[in-house]
Short mmCIF file of C-alpha atoms in Angstrom, two decimals:
data_model
loop_
_atom_site.label_atom_id
_atom_site.label_comp_id
_atom_site.label_asym_id
_atom_site.label_seq_id
_atom_site.Cartn_x
_atom_site.Cartn_y
_atom_site.Cartn_z
CA MET A 3 -22.02 -22.71 -20.55
CA LYS A 4 -18.35 -22.62 -21.56
CA ILE A 5 -16.62 -19.48 -20.31
CA VAL A 6 -13.02 -18.43 -20.96
CA GLN A 7 -11.70 -15.99 -18.38
CA ILE A 8 -8.50 -14.11 -19.22
CA ILE A 9 -6.82 -13.10 -15.97
CA PRO A 10 -3.54 -11.23 -15.42
CA GLY A 11 -1.33 -12.63 -12.69
CA VAL A 12 0.21 -10.05 -10.34
CA GLY A 13 2.20 -12.23 -7.98
CA ASP A 14 1.28 -13.88 -4.71
CA THR A 15 2.73 -11.47 -2.20
CA PHE A 16 -0.17 -9.15 -1.40
CA TYR A 17 -3.96 -8.92 -0.98
CA CYS A 18 -5.22 -8.50 -4.57
CA GLN A 19 -8.91 -7.64 -4.76
CA ASN A 20 -9.23 -8.28 -8.49
CA CYS A 21 -7.63 -11.73 -8.18
CA MET A 22 -9.93 -12.65 -5.30
CA ARG A 23 -12.99 -11.29 -7.13
CA ASP A 24 -12.30 -13.48 -10.16
CA LYS A 25 -11.52 -16.59 -8.11
CA GLU A 26 -14.70 -16.28 -6.04
CA VAL A 27 -17.00 -15.96 -9.07
CA LEU A 28 -15.23 -18.62 -11.12
CA GLY A 29 -15.40 -21.05 -8.22
CA GLU A 30 -19.14 -20.45 -7.90
CA LEU A 31 -19.72 -20.88 -11.65
CA ARG A 32 -17.75 -24.12 -11.67
CA ALA A 33 -19.75 -25.38 -8.70
CA ARG A 34 -22.88 -24.81 -10.80
CA GLY A 35 -21.51 -27.05 -13.55
CA HIS A 36 -20.25 -24.43 -16.00
CA ASP A 37 -17.06 -25.15 -17.93
CA VAL A 38 -14.70 -22.34 -16.92
CA VAL A 39 -11.31 -22.16 -18.65
CA LEU A 40 -8.65 -19.80 -17.31
CA ALA A 41 -6.09 -18.14 -19.57
CA PRO A 42 -3.41 -16.45 -17.43
CA MET A 43 -1.61 -13.32 -18.63
CA TYR A 44 1.90 -12.13 -17.68
CA LEU A 45 2.34 -14.34 -14.60
CA PRO A 46 0.74 -17.50 -13.18
CA VAL A 47 -2.47 -16.70 -11.28
CA PHE A 48 -2.15 -17.60 -7.62
CA SER A 49 -4.84 -17.64 -4.96
CA GLU A 50 -4.35 -18.92 -1.44
CA GLY A 51 -0.91 -20.08 -2.59
CA GLU A 52 -2.39 -22.23 -5.38
CA ASP A 53 -1.72 -21.76 -9.09
CA ILE A 54 -5.36 -21.80 -10.20
CA ALA A 55 -4.60 -21.98 -13.94
CA ALA A 56 -1.85 -24.59 -13.76
CA GLY A 57 -3.11 -26.49 -16.81
CA ALA A 58 -2.82 -23.50 -19.17
CA PRO A 59 0.21 -21.78 -20.69
CA VAL A 60 0.96 -18.25 -19.50
CA PHE A 61 0.38 -15.79 -22.33
CA TYR A 62 2.30 -12.54 -22.75
CA GLY A 63 4.86 -13.91 -20.26
CA ALA A 64 5.99 -10.98 -18.12
CA VAL A 65 9.73 -11.50 -18.49
CA GLY A 66 9.73 -11.99 -22.25
CA VAL A 67 7.23 -9.19 -22.93
CA TYR A 68 9.19 -6.73 -20.79
CA LEU A 69 12.51 -7.58 -22.44
CA SER A 70 11.10 -7.42 -25.97
CA GLN A 71 9.41 -4.09 -25.23
CA TYR A 72 12.34 -2.29 -23.64
CA PHE A 73 15.50 -3.98 -24.96
CA ALA A 74 16.35 -3.86 -28.65
CA GLY A 75 17.04 -7.26 -30.14
CA ALA A 76 15.23 -9.24 -27.42
CA ALA A 77 12.31 -9.87 -29.77
CA ASN A 78 14.71 -11.71 -32.11
CA ALA A 79 16.10 -14.00 -29.42
CA PRO A 80 16.35 -17.73 -30.31
CA ALA A 81 13.23 -19.82 -29.74
CA TRP A 82 14.85 -21.75 -26.88
CA VAL A 83 15.53 -18.49 -25.03
CA LYS A 84 11.90 -17.36 -25.44
CA HIS A 85 10.73 -20.77 -24.26
CA LEU A 86 12.89 -20.44 -21.15
CA LEU A 87 11.60 -16.92 -20.42
CA ASP A 88 8.00 -18.12 -20.69
CA SER A 89 8.46 -21.22 -18.55
CA ARG A 90 6.02 -21.53 -15.65
CA ARG A 91 8.95 -22.27 -13.35
CA LEU A 92 10.62 -18.92 -14.04
CA LEU A 93 7.35 -16.98 -14.13
CA GLY A 94 6.20 -18.66 -10.90
CA TRP A 95 9.43 -17.57 -9.22
CA VAL A 96 8.96 -14.00 -10.49
CA ALA A 97 5.33 -14.01 -9.29
CA ARG A 98 6.31 -15.03 -5.78
CA LYS A 99 9.09 -12.44 -5.62
CA GLY A 100 6.84 -9.49 -6.23
CA GLY A 101 4.39 -7.96 -8.64
CA THR A 102 4.28 -4.29 -9.39
CA THR A 103 1.14 -2.24 -8.80
CA ARG A 104 2.48 0.94 -10.43
CA ALA A 105 2.36 1.82 -14.12
CA ALA A 106 5.17 4.41 -13.97
CA GLY A 107 7.90 3.14 -16.26
CA LEU A 108 5.60 0.59 -17.93
CA GLU A 109 3.76 3.02 -20.18
CA GLY A 110 5.19 1.53 -23.38
CA MET A 111 4.17 -2.02 -22.52
CA THR A 112 0.69 -0.94 -21.36
CA LEU A 113 0.02 0.90 -24.62
CA SER A 114 1.46 -1.91 -26.71
CA VAL A 115 -0.93 -4.45 -25.18
CA LEU A 116 -3.84 -2.03 -25.60
CA ARG A 117 -3.03 -1.73 -29.31
CA GLY A 118 -3.66 -5.46 -29.71
CA GLU A 119 -2.89 -6.65 -33.23
CA ASN A 120 -1.07 -3.36 -33.93
CA GLY A 121 1.11 -3.67 -30.84
CA GLY A 122 4.46 -5.28 -30.32
CA GLN A 123 2.91 -8.50 -29.03
CA SER A 124 0.75 -9.35 -32.08
CA ALA A 125 2.42 -12.77 -32.39
CA GLU A 126 1.59 -13.53 -28.75
CA LEU A 127 -2.02 -12.50 -29.34
CA GLY A 128 -2.12 -14.94 -32.24
CA ARG A 129 -0.77 -17.69 -29.96
CA LEU A 130 -3.52 -16.96 -27.43
CA VAL A 131 -6.26 -17.10 -30.07
CA ASP A 132 -4.85 -20.34 -31.52
CA TRP A 133 -4.92 -21.87 -28.03
CA LEU A 134 -8.52 -20.75 -27.49
CA VAL A 135 -9.55 -22.37 -30.79
CA LYS A 136 -7.75 -25.58 -29.82
CA GLU A 137 -9.49 -25.59 -26.42
CA GLY A 138 -12.86 -25.62 -28.14
CA LYS A 139 -15.10 -22.67 -28.94
CA PRO A 140 -16.40 -21.00 -25.77
CA ASP A 141 -19.75 -19.33 -25.42
CA VAL A 142 -18.22 -16.13 -24.03
CA VAL A 143 -14.77 -14.72 -23.32
CA HIS A 144 -14.41 -12.56 -20.22
CA LEU A 145 -11.54 -10.08 -19.80
CA SER A 146 -10.61 -9.39 -16.18
CA ASN A 147 -10.05 -5.65 -16.77
CA ALA A 148 -10.04 -3.00 -19.48
CA LEU A 149 -6.24 -2.96 -19.76
CA LEU A 150 -6.69 -6.21 -21.72
CA ILE A 151 -9.20 -4.74 -24.17
CA GLY A 152 -6.65 -4.84 -27.00
CA LEU A 153 -7.25 -8.61 -27.14
CA ALA A 154 -10.99 -8.26 -27.72
CA GLY A 155 -11.13 -7.50 -31.45
CA LYS A 156 -9.15 -10.49 -32.68
CA ILE A 157 -10.86 -12.83 -30.21
CA ARG A 158 -14.32 -11.65 -31.27
CA ARG A 159 -13.57 -12.01 -34.98
CA GLU A 160 -11.67 -15.30 -34.85
CA LEU A 161 -13.94 -17.10 -32.39
CA GLY A 162 -17.21 -15.37 -33.24
CA VAL A 163 -18.25 -15.05 -29.58
CA PRO A 164 -19.13 -12.07 -27.35
CA VAL A 165 -16.37 -10.53 -25.24
CA ILE A 166 -17.25 -9.21 -21.79
CA CYS A 167 -14.96 -6.94 -19.78
CA SER A 168 -14.90 -6.31 -16.01
CA LEU A 169 -14.03 -2.83 -14.74
CA GLN A 170 -12.26 -2.23 -11.44
CA ASP A 171 -9.63 0.43 -10.67
CA GLU A 172 -8.09 0.70 -14.15
CA ASP A 173 -8.02 4.45 -13.55
CA SER A 174 -5.49 4.14 -10.72
CA TRP A 175 -3.06 2.36 -13.07
CA ILE A 176 -3.60 4.63 -16.07
CA ASP A 177 -3.58 7.89 -14.11
CA SER A 178 -0.17 7.04 -12.64
CA MET A 179 1.28 6.95 -16.17
CA GLU A 180 2.98 9.91 -17.84
CA HIS A 181 0.24 12.30 -18.97
CA ALA A 182 0.51 11.84 -22.75
CA ALA A 183 0.64 8.04 -22.36
CA ALA A 184 -2.36 8.10 -20.03
CA MET A 185 -4.41 10.09 -22.53
CA GLU A 186 -3.49 7.65 -25.29
CA ALA A 187 -4.47 4.72 -23.06
CA TRP A 188 -7.92 6.17 -22.41
CA ASN A 189 -8.37 6.86 -26.13
CA LEU A 190 -7.37 3.30 -27.04
CA ILE A 191 -9.81 1.79 -24.54
CA ALA A 192 -12.61 4.02 -25.85
CA GLU A 193 -11.75 3.14 -29.45
CA LYS A 194 -11.73 -0.59 -28.78
CA SER A 195 -14.89 -0.59 -26.67
CA SER A 196 -16.82 -1.44 -29.84
CA ASP A 197 -15.24 -4.92 -29.63
CA VAL A 198 -16.84 -5.51 -26.22
CA CYS A 199 -20.44 -6.64 -25.80
CA ALA A 200 -20.77 -5.60 -22.15
CA PHE A 201 -18.76 -3.86 -19.47
CA ILE A 202 -19.19 -5.03 -15.88
CA PRO A 203 -18.19 -2.34 -13.37
CA VAL A 204 -18.22 -3.36 -9.70
CA SER A 205 -20.10 -0.33 -8.36
CA ASN A 206 -22.40 2.49 -9.47
CA TYR A 207 -19.63 4.95 -8.64
CA TYR A 208 -17.18 3.23 -10.95
CA SER A 209 -19.74 2.75 -13.70
CA LYS A 210 -20.33 6.50 -13.86
CA LEU A 211 -16.63 7.28 -13.70
CA MET A 212 -15.78 4.93 -16.58
CA GLN A 213 -18.68 6.16 -18.69
CA GLU A 214 -17.22 9.65 -18.34
CA ARG A 215 -13.65 8.57 -19.01
CA LEU A 216 -14.62 6.57 -22.09
CA ARG A 217 -17.20 9.10 -23.28
CA MET A 218 -19.87 6.39 -23.52
CA ASP A 219 -23.53 6.16 -22.57
CA SER A 220 -24.75 3.60 -20.06
CA GLY A 221 -26.06 1.05 -22.58
CA LYS A 222 -23.12 -1.36 -22.35
CA PHE A 223 -22.62 -0.99 -18.60
CA HIS A 224 -24.05 -3.57 -16.20
CA VAL A 225 -23.10 -3.09 -12.54
CA VAL A 226 -22.32 -6.37 -10.78
CA PRO A 227 -21.05 -5.81 -7.22
CA VAL A 228 -18.26 -8.00 -5.90
CA GLY A 229 -19.41 -10.94 -3.79
CA ILE A 230 -17.67 -13.29 -1.39
CA SER A 231 -18.30 -16.83 -0.25
CA THR A 232 -19.70 -15.97 3.18
CA GLY A 233 -19.39 -19.45 4.67
CA GLY A 234 -16.78 -19.81 7.40
CA TYR A 235 -16.73 -16.22 8.63
CA THR A 236 -17.46 -16.10 12.36
CA VAL A 237 -18.59 -13.18 14.46
CA ALA A 238 -15.71 -11.16 15.87
CA SER A 239 -14.97 -11.38 19.57
CA GLY A 240 -12.72 -8.31 19.59
CA ALA A 241 -15.45 -6.03 20.92
CA ALA A 242 -15.49 -7.90 24.21
CA GLY A 243 -11.76 -7.64 24.99
CA GLU A 244 -9.05 -5.07 24.43
CA PRO A 245 -9.85 -2.64 21.59
CA VAL A 246 -8.21 -3.58 18.29
CA ILE A 247 -8.10 -1.61 15.04
CA GLY A 248 -7.49 -3.67 11.90
CA TYR A 249 -6.13 -2.98 8.42
CA LEU A 250 -6.64 -5.53 5.60
CA SER A 251 -5.07 -4.62 2.29
CA LYS A 252 -1.66 -4.36 0.66
CA MET A 253 0.75 -2.84 3.21
CA SER A 254 1.48 0.23 1.14
CA GLU A 255 1.83 3.96 1.63
CA SER A 256 -0.43 4.48 -1.39
CA LEU A 257 -3.33 2.72 0.39
CA GLY A 258 -3.20 4.87 3.51
CA LEU A 259 -1.46 2.59 6.00
CA GLU A 260 0.67 5.41 7.42
CA VAL A 261 -2.45 7.54 7.90
CA LEU A 262 -3.95 4.73 9.98
CA VAL A 263 -0.74 4.32 11.99
CA ASP A 264 -0.76 8.05 12.77
CA ALA A 265 -4.42 7.89 13.83
CA PHE A 266 -3.62 4.88 16.01
CA MET A 267 -0.83 6.78 17.77
CA ILE A 268 -3.19 9.69 18.47
CA LEU A 269 -5.81 7.36 19.94
CA LYS A 270 -3.43 5.26 22.01
CA SER A 271 -2.29 8.41 23.83
CA LYS A 272 -5.86 9.18 24.95
CA THR A 273 -7.35 8.35 28.33
CA GLY A 274 -8.99 4.95 28.38
CA LEU A 275 -7.34 3.77 25.16
CA GLY A 276 -3.88 2.97 26.43
CA ASN A 277 -4.42 -0.74 25.75
CA LEU A 278 -5.41 -0.13 22.11
CA ARG A 279 -3.78 -2.41 19.52
CA LEU A 280 -3.35 -2.19 15.75
CA ARG A 281 -3.22 -5.33 13.58
CA VAL A 282 -2.08 -5.10 9.96
CA MET A 283 -2.54 -7.81 7.30
CA GLY A 284 -2.32 -7.97 3.52
CA GLY A 285 1.26 -8.63 2.40
CA HIS A 286 3.47 -6.32 0.35
CA THR A 287 5.85 -6.11 -2.59
CA PRO A 288 9.61 -5.52 -2.34
CA GLU A 289 9.08 -1.83 -3.14
CA ASP A 290 7.09 -1.46 0.11
CA LYS A 291 9.83 -2.74 2.42
CA SER A 292 11.52 0.61 3.08
CA PHE A 293 8.14 2.18 3.84
CA LEU A 294 7.33 -0.54 6.39
CA GLU A 295 10.71 -0.15 8.05
CA ARG A 296 10.04 3.58 8.38
CA LEU A 297 6.68 2.85 10.01
CA ARG A 298 8.32 0.51 12.51
CA ARG A 299 10.88 3.19 13.40
CA LYS A 300 8.11 5.76 13.85
CA LEU A 301 6.16 3.45 16.16
CA GLY A 302 9.32 2.50 18.04
CA SER A 303 10.17 6.16 18.69
CA ARG A 304 6.83 6.50 20.49
CA GLY A 305 7.21 3.23 22.40
CA MET A 306 4.23 1.75 20.54
CA LEU A 307 5.80 -0.84 18.24
CA GLY A 308 4.92 -3.63 20.68
CA SER A 309 1.24 -2.73 20.29
CA VAL A 310 1.22 -3.29 16.53
CA ASP A 311 1.16 -6.64 14.74
CA PHE A 312 2.38 -6.84 11.14
CA LEU A 313 1.03 -10.23 10.10
CA THR A 314 2.73 -12.17 7.31
CA SER A 315 0.03 -14.65 6.24
CA PHE A 316 -3.15 -13.51 4.51
CA ASP A 317 -4.76 -16.69 3.16
CA ARG A 318 -8.49 -17.12 3.79
CA ASP A 319 -8.17 -18.99 7.10
CA SER A 320 -5.66 -16.41 8.36
CA ARG A 321 -7.96 -13.55 7.33
CA ILE A 322 -10.94 -15.09 9.11
CA ALA A 323 -8.91 -15.55 12.31
CA PHE A 324 -7.54 -12.01 12.00
CA LEU A 325 -10.98 -10.43 11.50
CA LYS A 326 -12.35 -12.31 14.50
CA SER A 327 -9.88 -10.42 16.72
CA LEU A 328 -10.90 -6.90 15.64
CA SER A 329 -13.13 -4.22 17.13
CA VAL A 330 -13.16 -2.03 14.01
CA MET A 331 -11.41 -1.97 10.63
CA SER A 332 -10.21 0.83 8.39
CA VAL A 333 -8.26 1.08 5.14
CA PRO A 334 -8.02 4.88 4.75
CA MET A 335 -7.10 5.07 1.07
CA PRO A 336 -6.17 8.58 -0.08
CA GLN A 337 -7.55 7.99 -3.61
CA PRO A 338 -11.03 6.80 -4.65
CA GLU A 339 -11.54 3.03 -4.90
CA ALA A 340 -13.93 1.17 -7.22
CA PHE A 341 -15.17 -1.17 -4.50
CA GLY A 342 -13.44 -2.55 -1.38
CA MET A 343 -13.58 -6.32 -0.95
CA PHE A 344 -11.95 -5.97 2.47
CA ILE A 345 -15.13 -4.22 3.62
CA LEU A 346 -17.20 -7.30 2.75
CA GLU A 347 -14.78 -9.56 4.59
CA ALA A 348 -14.84 -7.37 7.71
CA LEU A 349 -18.63 -7.11 7.73
CA ALA A 350 -19.02 -10.85 7.16
CA SER A 351 -17.30 -11.17 10.54
CA GLY A 352 -19.48 -8.50 12.14
CA VAL A 353 -16.63 -5.97 12.25
CA PRO A 354 -17.77 -2.39 11.55
CA VAL A 355 -15.71 -0.33 9.12
CA VAL A 356 -14.53 3.28 9.09
CA GLN A 357 -13.76 4.53 5.58
CA PRO A 358 -13.12 7.89 3.92
CA GLY A 359 -16.14 9.27 2.09
CA ILE A 360 -14.62 8.85 -1.38
CA GLY A 361 -15.06 6.53 -4.35
CA ALA A 362 -17.41 3.60 -3.81
CA PHE A 363 -17.02 3.56 -0.02
CA PRO A 364 -20.13 5.69 0.72
CA GLU A 365 -22.16 3.51 -1.69
CA LEU A 366 -21.02 0.31 0.01
CA VAL A 367 -21.43 1.61 3.57
CA GLU A 368 -24.91 2.88 2.72
CA ALA A 369 -25.87 -0.47 1.17
CA THR A 370 -24.70 -2.46 4.20
CA GLN A 371 -25.26 0.01 7.07
CA GLY A 372 -22.09 -1.58 8.44
CA GLY A 373 -19.93 1.39 9.30
CA ILE A 374 -19.31 5.08 8.94
CA CYS A 375 -17.68 7.31 6.36
CA TYR A 376 -15.73 10.39 7.38
CA GLU A 377 -14.76 13.65 5.72
CA PRO A 378 -12.34 15.28 5.21
CA ASN A 379 -9.94 12.44 4.50
CA ASP A 380 -7.25 13.29 7.04
CA VAL A 381 -5.63 11.79 10.14
CA THR A 382 -7.49 13.87 12.70
CA THR A 383 -10.93 13.12 11.27
CA LEU A 384 -10.09 9.43 10.93
CA ALA A 385 -8.96 9.28 14.56
CA GLY A 386 -12.22 10.89 15.66
CA ALA A 387 -14.34 8.47 13.64
CA LEU A 388 -12.46 5.45 14.99
CA GLU A 389 -12.74 6.77 18.55
CA SER A 390 -16.53 7.08 18.25
CA LEU A 391 -16.80 3.31 17.67
CA LEU A 392 -14.05 2.27 20.07
CA ARG A 393 -15.80 4.09 22.93
CA ASP A 394 -19.37 3.18 21.96
CA ARG A 395 -19.26 -0.61 21.85
CA ASP A 396 -23.05 -0.87 21.49
CA LEU A 397 -23.03 1.26 18.34
CA ALA A 398 -20.11 -0.73 16.94
CA ALA A 399 -21.96 -3.98 17.61
CA ARG A 400 -25.15 -2.73 15.91
CA LEU A 401 -23.23 -1.63 12.82
CA GLY A 402 -21.35 -4.91 12.70
CA GLN A 403 -24.54 -6.94 12.99
CA ALA A 404 -26.28 -4.91 10.28
CA GLY A 405 -23.27 -5.24 8.01
CA ARG A 406 -23.02 -9.00 8.49
CA LYS A 407 -26.71 -9.44 7.66
CA ALA A 408 -26.42 -7.29 4.52
CA VAL A 409 -23.32 -9.08 3.23
CA CYS A 410 -24.87 -12.51 3.72
CA GLU A 411 -28.08 -11.45 2.01
CA ARG A 412 -26.87 -9.11 -0.73
CA PHE A 413 -23.16 -9.64 -1.33
CA ASP A 414 -22.80 -13.40 -1.30
CA VAL A 415 -20.93 -14.66 -4.36
CA ALA A 416 -24.03 -16.65 -5.39
CA ARG A 417 -25.81 -13.37 -6.15
CA THR A 418 -22.76 -12.10 -8.04
CA ALA A 419 -22.74 -15.26 -10.16
CA ASP A 420 -26.49 -14.88 -10.86
CA SER A 421 -25.94 -11.33 -12.11
CA MET A 422 -22.91 -12.35 -14.17
CA MET A 423 -24.84 -15.13 -15.88
CA GLU A 424 -27.64 -12.70 -16.69
CA VAL A 425 -25.15 -10.46 -18.51
CA TYR A 426 -23.69 -13.43 -20.39
CA ARG A 427 -27.15 -14.52 -21.54
CA LYS A 428 -28.01 -11.00 -22.72
CA CYS A 429 -24.87 -10.90 -24.83
CA LEU A 430 -25.57 -14.33 -26.31
CA ALA A 431 -29.10 -13.23 -27.21
CA VAL A 432 -27.89 -10.22 -29.22
#
């Protein structure tokens, strides 16, 4: 089967679950002999430091699209200037320098892309469709998220193929927009959902949420949980030595890192936990630097900075080595999450997880039996939940073992690819 996957690049400086999700599935489909073509949006798509769509042009180049959207006259720049702005060299440099994860200030561009042929980038959409025709007609086109749904109508009509759309955490982007813009974004996605054959949410929680947001019934929704390639993960040895709490995600205030640091400081002051360590991995964007400096000052004021490791690398080998050193892992996000790929990675290494009882976390913990969820979502409750596993090593080991077994059996990327292919075939049979 020939599959075109349209993937937005977000830079190569932080742990991006959506990027990893797409790379894992595409790698598995290619290994099975399917012809998978990647069409990158905004920025080159990096994974493990590699530009995984190096043979394709970057569509809707981030620099040119931003300038044309927010600066009058930029859209009429000479062709050589536009060519320079869309060069992989410039976009690759931009990708490695950062990558925003906030929609505030980008409402106009978000809505313009959602409008598709009626947006300010209609010429760029035409260039994308022309390229897809030149590449040879695919069997299906798969959009990485619903923020790209404005592309679906023209692609469906011009190529005559079904368009599939993954769903994961679009709400966190849209809900951070100015209220009127956010409402328009939801309305545009709902309006253009008729151009999509199937939506693929990553959890039951997120499927229900998006059905409510888009005012749709469940007919087009097919839940396909995220999967990982489980080979190479080794059982953690952290339980046998000094206790270590881990954090694997973007090093950001918005993802609860400060909450975990505060819980760590509470625990380290308790009897029997004076040798507790905290290890943090996942990268960051430039906008997170001041937050991380503040965390270091806070830890330093308590004489605990030397017990915390802020690790710079987060490629697969580094993550596996990091996870092997942990006793327990937590990413205490304050807002609901659609899935949590970091949970799969921790459990694949036999590391139990402690997560707030929000979003898809209860669903995933229940499915794997690999950790505990806590409520309410505050520092004191988190510290208590972490302490229960740090002091009861037998319980932690049992949860880790159960979680590892469940991930290998139920959340391996091979099962994800099986489910994805089933959805593709259903759409082709319509």
